Coordinates of C-alpha atoms and ligand atoms in Angstrom, one line a residue:
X1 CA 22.1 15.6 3.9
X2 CA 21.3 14.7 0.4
X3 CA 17.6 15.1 -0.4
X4 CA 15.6 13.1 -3.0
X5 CA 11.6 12.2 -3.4
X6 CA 10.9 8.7 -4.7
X7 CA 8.0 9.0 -6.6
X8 CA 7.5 5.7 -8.9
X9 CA 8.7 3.0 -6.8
X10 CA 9.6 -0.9 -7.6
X11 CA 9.1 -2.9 -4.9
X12 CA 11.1 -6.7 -5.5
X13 CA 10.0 -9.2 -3.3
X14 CA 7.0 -7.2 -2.0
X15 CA 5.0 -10.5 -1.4
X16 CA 7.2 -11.6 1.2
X17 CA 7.7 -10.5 4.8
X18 CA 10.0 -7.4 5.1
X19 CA 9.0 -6.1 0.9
X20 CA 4.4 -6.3 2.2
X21 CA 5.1 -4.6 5.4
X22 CA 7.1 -1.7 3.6
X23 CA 4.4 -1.4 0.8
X24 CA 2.0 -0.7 3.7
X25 CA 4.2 1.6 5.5
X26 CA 4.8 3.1 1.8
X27 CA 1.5 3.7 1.3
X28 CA 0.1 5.2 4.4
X29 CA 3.2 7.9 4.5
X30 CA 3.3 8.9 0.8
X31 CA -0.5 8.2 -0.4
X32 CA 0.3 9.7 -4.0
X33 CA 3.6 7.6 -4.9
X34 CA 3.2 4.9 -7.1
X35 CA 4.3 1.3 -5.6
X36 CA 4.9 -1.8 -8.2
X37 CA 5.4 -4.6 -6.5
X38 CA 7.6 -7.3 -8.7
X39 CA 7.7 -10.9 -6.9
X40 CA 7.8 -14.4 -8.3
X41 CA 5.4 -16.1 -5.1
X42 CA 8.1 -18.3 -4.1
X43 CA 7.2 -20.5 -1.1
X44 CA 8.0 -17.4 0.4
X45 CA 5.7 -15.0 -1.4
X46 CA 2.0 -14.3 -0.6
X47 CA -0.2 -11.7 -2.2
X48 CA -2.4 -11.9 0.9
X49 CA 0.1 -10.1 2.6
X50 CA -0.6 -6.9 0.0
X51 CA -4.4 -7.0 0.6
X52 CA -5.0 -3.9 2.1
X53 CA -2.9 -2.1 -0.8
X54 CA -4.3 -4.5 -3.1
X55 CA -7.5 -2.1 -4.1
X56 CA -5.5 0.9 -4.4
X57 CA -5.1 2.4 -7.6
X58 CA -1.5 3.5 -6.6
X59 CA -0.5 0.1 -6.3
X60 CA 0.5 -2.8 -8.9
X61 CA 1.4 -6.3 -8.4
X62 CA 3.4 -7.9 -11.2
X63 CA 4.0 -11.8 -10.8
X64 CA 7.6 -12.1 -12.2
X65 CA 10.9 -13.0 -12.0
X66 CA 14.3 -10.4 -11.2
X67 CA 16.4 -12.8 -13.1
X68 CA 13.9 -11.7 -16.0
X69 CA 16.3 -8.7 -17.4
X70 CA 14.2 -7.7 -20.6
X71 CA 11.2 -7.8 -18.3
X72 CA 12.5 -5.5 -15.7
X73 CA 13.7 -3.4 -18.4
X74 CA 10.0 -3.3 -20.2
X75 CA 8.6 -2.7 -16.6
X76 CA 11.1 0.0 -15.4
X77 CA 10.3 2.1 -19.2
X78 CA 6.6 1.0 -18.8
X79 CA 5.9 2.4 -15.4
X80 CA 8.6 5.0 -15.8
X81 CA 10.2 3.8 -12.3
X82 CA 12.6 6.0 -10.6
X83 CA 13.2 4.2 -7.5
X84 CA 13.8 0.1 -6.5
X85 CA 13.9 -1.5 -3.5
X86 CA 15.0 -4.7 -3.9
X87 CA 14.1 -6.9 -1.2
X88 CA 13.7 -10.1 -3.5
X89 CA 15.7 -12.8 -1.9
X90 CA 16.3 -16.2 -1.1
X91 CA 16.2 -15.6 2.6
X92 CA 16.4 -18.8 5.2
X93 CA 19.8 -19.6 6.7
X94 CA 18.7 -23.2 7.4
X95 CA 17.3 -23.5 3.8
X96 CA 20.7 -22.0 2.1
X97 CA 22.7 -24.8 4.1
X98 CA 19.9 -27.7 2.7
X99 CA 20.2 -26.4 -0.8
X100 CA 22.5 -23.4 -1.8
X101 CA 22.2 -23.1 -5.6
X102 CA 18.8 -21.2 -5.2
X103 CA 20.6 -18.7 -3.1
X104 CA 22.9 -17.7 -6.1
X105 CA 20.5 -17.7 -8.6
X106 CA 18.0 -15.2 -6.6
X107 CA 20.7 -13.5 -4.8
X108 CA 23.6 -13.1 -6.6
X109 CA 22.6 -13.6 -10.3
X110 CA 18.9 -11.8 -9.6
X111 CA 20.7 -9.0 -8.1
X112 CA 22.8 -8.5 -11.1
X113 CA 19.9 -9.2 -13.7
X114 CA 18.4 -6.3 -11.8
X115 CA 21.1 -4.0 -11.7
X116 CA 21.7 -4.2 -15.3
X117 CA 18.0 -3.4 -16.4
X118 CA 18.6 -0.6 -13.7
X119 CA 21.8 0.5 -15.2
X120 CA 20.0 0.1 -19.1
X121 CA 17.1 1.9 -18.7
X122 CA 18.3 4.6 -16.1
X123 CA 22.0 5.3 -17.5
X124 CA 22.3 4.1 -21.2
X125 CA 18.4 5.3 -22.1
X126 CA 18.5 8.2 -19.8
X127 CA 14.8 8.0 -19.8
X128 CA 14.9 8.2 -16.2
X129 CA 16.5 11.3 -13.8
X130 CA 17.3 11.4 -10.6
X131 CA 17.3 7.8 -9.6
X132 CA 17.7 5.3 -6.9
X133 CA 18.2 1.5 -6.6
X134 CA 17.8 0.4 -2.8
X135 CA 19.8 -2.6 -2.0
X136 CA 18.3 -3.8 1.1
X137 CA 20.6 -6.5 3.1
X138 CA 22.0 -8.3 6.1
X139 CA 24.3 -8.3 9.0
X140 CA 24.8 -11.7 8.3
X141 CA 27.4 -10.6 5.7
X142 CA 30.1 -9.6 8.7
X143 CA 30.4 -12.9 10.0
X144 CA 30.2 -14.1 13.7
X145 CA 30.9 -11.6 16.9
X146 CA 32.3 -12.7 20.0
X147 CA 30.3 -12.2 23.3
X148 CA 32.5 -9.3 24.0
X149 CA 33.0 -7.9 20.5
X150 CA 31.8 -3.9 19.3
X151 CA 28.9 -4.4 17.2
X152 CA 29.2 -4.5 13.4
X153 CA 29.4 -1.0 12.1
X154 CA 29.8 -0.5 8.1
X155 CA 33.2 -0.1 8.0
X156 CA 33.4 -4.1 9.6
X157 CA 35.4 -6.3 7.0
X158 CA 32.8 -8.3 5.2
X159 CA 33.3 -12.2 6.5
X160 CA 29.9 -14.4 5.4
X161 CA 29.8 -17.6 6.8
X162 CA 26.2 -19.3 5.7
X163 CA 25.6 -19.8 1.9
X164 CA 22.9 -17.4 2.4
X165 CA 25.5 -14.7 3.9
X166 CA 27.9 -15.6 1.4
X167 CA 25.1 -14.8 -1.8
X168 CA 24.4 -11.4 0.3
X169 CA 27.7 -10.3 0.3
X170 CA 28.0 -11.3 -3.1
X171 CA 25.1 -9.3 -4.2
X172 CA 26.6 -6.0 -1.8
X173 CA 29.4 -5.7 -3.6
X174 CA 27.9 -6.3 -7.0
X175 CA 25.7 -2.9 -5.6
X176 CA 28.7 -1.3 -4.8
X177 CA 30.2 -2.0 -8.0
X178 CA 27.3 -0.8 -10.3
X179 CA 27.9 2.6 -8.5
X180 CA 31.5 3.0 -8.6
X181 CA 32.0 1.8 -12.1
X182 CA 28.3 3.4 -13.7
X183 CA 27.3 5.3 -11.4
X184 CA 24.5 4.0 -10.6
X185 CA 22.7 5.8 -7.8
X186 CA 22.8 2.9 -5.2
X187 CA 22.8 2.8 -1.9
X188 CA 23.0 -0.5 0.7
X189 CA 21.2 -1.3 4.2
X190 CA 22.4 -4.2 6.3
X191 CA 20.4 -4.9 9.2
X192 CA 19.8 -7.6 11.7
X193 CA 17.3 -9.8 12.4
X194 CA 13.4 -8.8 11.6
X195 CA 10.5 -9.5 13.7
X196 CA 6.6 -8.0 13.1
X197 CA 3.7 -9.5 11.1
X198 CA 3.5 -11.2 8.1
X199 CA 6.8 -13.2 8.8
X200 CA 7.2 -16.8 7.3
X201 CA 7.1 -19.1 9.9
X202 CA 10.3 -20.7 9.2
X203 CA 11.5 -18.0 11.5
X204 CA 12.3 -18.1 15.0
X205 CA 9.5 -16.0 16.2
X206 CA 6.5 -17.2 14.4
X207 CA 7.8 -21.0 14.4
X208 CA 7.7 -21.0 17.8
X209 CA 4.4 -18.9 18.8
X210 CA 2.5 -21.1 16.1
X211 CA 4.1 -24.1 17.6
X212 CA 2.6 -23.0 20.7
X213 CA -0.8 -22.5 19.3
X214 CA -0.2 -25.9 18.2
X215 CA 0.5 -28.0 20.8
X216 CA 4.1 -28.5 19.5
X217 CA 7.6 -28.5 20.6
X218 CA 10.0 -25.4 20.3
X219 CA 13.0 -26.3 19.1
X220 CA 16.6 -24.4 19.9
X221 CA 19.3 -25.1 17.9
X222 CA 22.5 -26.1 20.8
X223 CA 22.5 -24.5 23.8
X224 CA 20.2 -21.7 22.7
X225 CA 22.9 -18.5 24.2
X226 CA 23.4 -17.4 20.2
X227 CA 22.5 -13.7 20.2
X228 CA 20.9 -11.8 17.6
X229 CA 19.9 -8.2 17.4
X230 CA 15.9 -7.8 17.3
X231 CA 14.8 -5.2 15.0
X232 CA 11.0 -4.5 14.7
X233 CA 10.2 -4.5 11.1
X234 CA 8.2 -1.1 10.9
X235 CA 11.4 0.1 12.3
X236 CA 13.4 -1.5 10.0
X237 CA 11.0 0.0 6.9
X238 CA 11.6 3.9 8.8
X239 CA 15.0 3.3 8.5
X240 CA 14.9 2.3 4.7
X241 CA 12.8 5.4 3.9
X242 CA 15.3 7.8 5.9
X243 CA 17.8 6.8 3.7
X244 CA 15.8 6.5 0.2
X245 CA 15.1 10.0 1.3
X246 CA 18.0 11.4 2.8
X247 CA 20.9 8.8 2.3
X248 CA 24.3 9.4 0.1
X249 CA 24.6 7.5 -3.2
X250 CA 27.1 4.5 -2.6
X251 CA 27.0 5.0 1.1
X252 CA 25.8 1.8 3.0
X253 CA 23.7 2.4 6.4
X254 CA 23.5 -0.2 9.0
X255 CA 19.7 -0.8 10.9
X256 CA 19.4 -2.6 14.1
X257 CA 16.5 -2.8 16.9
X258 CA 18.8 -2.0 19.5
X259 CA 17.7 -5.4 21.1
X260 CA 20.2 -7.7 21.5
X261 CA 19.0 -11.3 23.2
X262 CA 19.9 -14.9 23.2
X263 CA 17.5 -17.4 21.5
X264 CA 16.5 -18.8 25.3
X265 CA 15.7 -15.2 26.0
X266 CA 13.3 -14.6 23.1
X267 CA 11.5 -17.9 23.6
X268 CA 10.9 -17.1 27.4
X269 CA 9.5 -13.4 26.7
X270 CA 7.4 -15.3 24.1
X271 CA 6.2 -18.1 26.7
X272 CA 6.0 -15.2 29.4
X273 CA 3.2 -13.3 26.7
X274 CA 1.5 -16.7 26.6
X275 CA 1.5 -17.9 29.9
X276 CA -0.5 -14.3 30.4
X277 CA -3.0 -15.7 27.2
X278 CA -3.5 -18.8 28.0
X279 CA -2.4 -19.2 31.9
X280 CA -4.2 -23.1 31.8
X281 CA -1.4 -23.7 29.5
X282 CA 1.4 -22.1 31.6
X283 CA 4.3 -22.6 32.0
X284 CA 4.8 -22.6 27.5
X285 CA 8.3 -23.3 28.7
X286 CA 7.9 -27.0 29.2
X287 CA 8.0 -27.1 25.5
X288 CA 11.0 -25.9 24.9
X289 CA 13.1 -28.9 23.5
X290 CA 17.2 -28.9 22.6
X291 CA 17.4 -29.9 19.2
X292 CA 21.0 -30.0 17.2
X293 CA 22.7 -27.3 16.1
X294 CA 22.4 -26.0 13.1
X295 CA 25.9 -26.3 11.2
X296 CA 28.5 -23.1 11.2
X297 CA 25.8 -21.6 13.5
X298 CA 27.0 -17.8 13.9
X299 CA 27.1 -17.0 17.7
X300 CA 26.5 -13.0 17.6
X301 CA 25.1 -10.6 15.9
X302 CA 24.7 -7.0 16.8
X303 CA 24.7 -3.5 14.8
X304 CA 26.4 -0.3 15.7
X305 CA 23.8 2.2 13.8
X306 CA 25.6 5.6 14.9
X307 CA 25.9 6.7 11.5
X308 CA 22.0 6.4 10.4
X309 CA 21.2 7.7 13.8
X310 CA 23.7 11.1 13.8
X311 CA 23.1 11.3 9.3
X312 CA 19.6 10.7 9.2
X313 CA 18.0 11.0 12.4
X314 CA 16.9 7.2 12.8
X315 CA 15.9 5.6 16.8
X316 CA 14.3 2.5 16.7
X317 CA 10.9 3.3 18.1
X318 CA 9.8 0.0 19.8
X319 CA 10.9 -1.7 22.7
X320 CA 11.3 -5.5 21.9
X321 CA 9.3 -7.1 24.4
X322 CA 6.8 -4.5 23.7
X323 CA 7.0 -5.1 19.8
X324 CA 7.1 -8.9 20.5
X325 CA 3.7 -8.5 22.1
X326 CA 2.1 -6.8 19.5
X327 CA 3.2 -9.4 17.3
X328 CA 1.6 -12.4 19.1
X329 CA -1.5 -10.0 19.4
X330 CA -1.4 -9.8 15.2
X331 CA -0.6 -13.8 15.2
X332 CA -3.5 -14.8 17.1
X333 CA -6.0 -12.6 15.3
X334 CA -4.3 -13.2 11.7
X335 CA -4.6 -17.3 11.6
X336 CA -6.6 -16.5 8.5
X337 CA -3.1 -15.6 7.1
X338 CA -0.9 -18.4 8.8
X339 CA -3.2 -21.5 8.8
X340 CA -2.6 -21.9 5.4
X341 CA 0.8 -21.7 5.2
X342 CA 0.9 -24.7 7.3
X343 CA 0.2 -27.1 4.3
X344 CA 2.0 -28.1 1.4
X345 CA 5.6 -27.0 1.0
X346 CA 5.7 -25.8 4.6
X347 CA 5.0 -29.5 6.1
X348 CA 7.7 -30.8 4.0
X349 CA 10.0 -28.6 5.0
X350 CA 9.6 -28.9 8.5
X351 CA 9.3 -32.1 8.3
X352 CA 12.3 -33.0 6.5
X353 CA 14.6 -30.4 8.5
X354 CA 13.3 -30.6 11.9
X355 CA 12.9 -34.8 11.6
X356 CA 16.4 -35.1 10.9
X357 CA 17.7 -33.0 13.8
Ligands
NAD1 P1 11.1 -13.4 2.5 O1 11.7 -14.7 2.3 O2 9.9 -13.3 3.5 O3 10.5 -12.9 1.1 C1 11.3 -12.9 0.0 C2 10.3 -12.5 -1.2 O4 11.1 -12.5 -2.4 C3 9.2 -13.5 -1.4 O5 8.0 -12.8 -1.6 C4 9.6 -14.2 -2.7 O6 8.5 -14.7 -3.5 C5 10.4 -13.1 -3.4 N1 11.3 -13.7 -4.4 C6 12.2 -14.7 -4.2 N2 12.9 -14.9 -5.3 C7 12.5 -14.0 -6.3 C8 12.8 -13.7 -7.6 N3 13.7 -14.4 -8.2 N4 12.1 -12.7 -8.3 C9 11.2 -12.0 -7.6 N5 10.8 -12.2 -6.3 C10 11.4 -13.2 -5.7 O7 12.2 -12.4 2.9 P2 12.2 -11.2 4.0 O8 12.5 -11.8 5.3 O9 11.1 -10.3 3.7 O10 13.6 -10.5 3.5 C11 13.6 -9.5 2.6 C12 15.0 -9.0 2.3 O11 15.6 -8.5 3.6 C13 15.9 -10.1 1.8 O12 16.8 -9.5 0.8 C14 16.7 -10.5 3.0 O13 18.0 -11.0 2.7 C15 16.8 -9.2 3.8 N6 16.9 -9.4 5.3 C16 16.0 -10.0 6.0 C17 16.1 -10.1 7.4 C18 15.0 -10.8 8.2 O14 15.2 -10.9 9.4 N7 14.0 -11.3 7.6 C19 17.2 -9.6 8.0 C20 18.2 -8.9 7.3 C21 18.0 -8.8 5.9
TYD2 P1 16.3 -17.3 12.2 O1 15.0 -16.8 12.5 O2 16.4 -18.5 11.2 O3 17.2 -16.1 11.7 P2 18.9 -16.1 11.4 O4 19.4 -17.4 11.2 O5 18.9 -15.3 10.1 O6 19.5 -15.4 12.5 O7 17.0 -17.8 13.5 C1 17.2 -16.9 14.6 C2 18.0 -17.6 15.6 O8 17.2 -18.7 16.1 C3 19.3 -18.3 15.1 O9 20.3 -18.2 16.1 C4 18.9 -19.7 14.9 C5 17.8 -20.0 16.0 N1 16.7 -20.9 15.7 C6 16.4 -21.9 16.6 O10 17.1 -22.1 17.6 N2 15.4 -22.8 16.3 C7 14.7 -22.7 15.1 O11 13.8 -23.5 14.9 C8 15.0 -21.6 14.2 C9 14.3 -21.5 12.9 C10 16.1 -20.8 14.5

């Protein structure tokens, strides 16, 4: 096993879902690292999320842009960086299918802004020894499984079928390619679908539990039997730090939850919790309503993660229904967080996406 100590971390994307919770788990694991957080507060980005590392001296938030080379380059010298984990990303299936061209700028053209200030400072200063960039990314880019298909291990051929799967596997190989051609010290984790607190509710989960709280319907896309692998996103952030710490320059590692379940599935364990909240309510199922599908919808996705279990040592520690529980318990004490969110460009978007189907 390779061994290597992040020290002076840059965290893209550290206002959004996945990036905040990692800063936290960051934090409380290695109290003396130094943790910049680079994000542009997209619709998808909010610093309340970082509160709690917010009045740490360790930590730094820097409003900004990836595609901003000579800024990332000025940052990475300033703060002497050795490490980035790059979770900024345009990240919404439904919203790469409205509107792609966002999702190659941020994903593909972001990605390679980044990797260049990496490759600048790190390679052709040398200012910087040992290093890691931390290319965190999706299942999504293997395409569809059948119901009966292996799960995706990292040797499946790459086969996006979303524009946002597409920009993703665009922006993997573009890794990959810094480290074969520079050698760059990269290394790649595709995992499946994140659940946990601080999620965007443009997401299955929280869509529907707020929708709940709200007296509104749940929507499934077609017959609601698509399957996707539920991985608990402190799990998700353990896996990442196994493999900053113990992972193999240019290797990719695959992270899943170990949870595979169809839409229908989730939304009833999530109706089951609140039937048990709020039993006047009960049965939450009544509000489940069929709505179109969404377009190219993939059926499957599942991980194979032998080789970050037997390399590195990783289990996912949470059960799902367990995890999913905890996470209504965070919802329904954190509406400070969500209510907000509910205004503005959120409204819109719902409006607009869910009133057409
Ligand atoms: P998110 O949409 O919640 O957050 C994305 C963050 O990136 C936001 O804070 C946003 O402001 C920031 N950002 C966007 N464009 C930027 C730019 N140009 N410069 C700087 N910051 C920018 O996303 P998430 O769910 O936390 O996902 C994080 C990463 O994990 C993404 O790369 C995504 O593809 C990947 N991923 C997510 C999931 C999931 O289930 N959420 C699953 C697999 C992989
Ligand atoms: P989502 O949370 O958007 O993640 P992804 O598309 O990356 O898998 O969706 C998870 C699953 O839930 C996916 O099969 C689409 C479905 N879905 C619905 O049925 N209704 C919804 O309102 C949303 C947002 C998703």
């Amino acid at each position: 096993m390779n061994t290597y100590a992040p020290q002076r971390l840059l965290v893209t994307g550290g206002a959004g879902f996945i990036g905040a919770n990692f800063v936290h788990h960051w934090l409380a694991h290695h109290p003396d690292s130094r943790v910049v957080v680079l994000d542009a507060l997209t619709y998808a980005g909010n610093r309340a999320s970082l509160a709690a590392a917010e009045a740490r001296p360790e930590f730094c938030f820097i409003h900004g842009d990836i595609s901003d080379t000579a800024g990332v380059e000025r940052l990475l010298r300033e703060e002497n960086i050795d490490t980035i984990v790059h979770f900024a990303a345009e990240s919404h299936v439904d919203r790469s299918i409205a509107g792609p061209d966002a999702f190659i700028e941020t994903n593909v053209l972001g990605t390679h802004s980044l990797l260049k200030a990496a490759r600048a400072v790190w390679l052709q200063e040398g200012a910087v020894r040992p290093h890691r960039f931390h290319h965190v990314s999706t299942d999504e880019v293997y395409g569809s499984l059948g119901r009966d298909d292996p799960p995706f291990s990292e040797t499946t051929p790459y086969a996006p079928n979303s524009p946002y799967a597409a920009s993703k596997a665009a922006s993997d190989h573009l890794v990959r390619a810094y480290h074969h051609t520079y050698g760059l010290a990269t290394t790649i984790s595709n995992c499946s679908n994140n659940y946990g607190p601080y999620q965007f509710p443009e997401k299955l989960i929280p869509l529907c539990l707020i929708n709940l709280l709200d007296d509104k319907p749940l929507p499934i896309y077609g017959d609601g039997l698509n399957v996707r692998d539920w991985l608990h996103v402190e799990d998700h952030c353990r896996g990442i730090e196994l493999i900053l710490e113990g992972g193999q320059p240019g290797q990719t590692y695959n992270i899943g939850g170990g949870a595979e379940r169809t839409n229908l599935e989730v939304v009833h364990a999530l109706c089951a919790i609140m039937d048990e909240r709020y039993p006047a309510n009960a049965p939450h199922t009544q509000r489940i309503e069929f709505v179109r599908d969404r377009p190219g919808h993939d059926l499957r996705y599942a991980i194979d993660e032998t080789k970050l279990r037997r390399e590195l040592g990783y289990a996912p520690g949470r059960h799902f229904e367990d995890g999913l529980r905890e996470t209504v318990e965070w919802y329904l004490a954190q509406e400070d967080w969500w209510r907000p969110i509910l205004s503005g460009e959120y409204r819109d978007w719902v409006g607009q996406h869910y009133g057409a189907a």
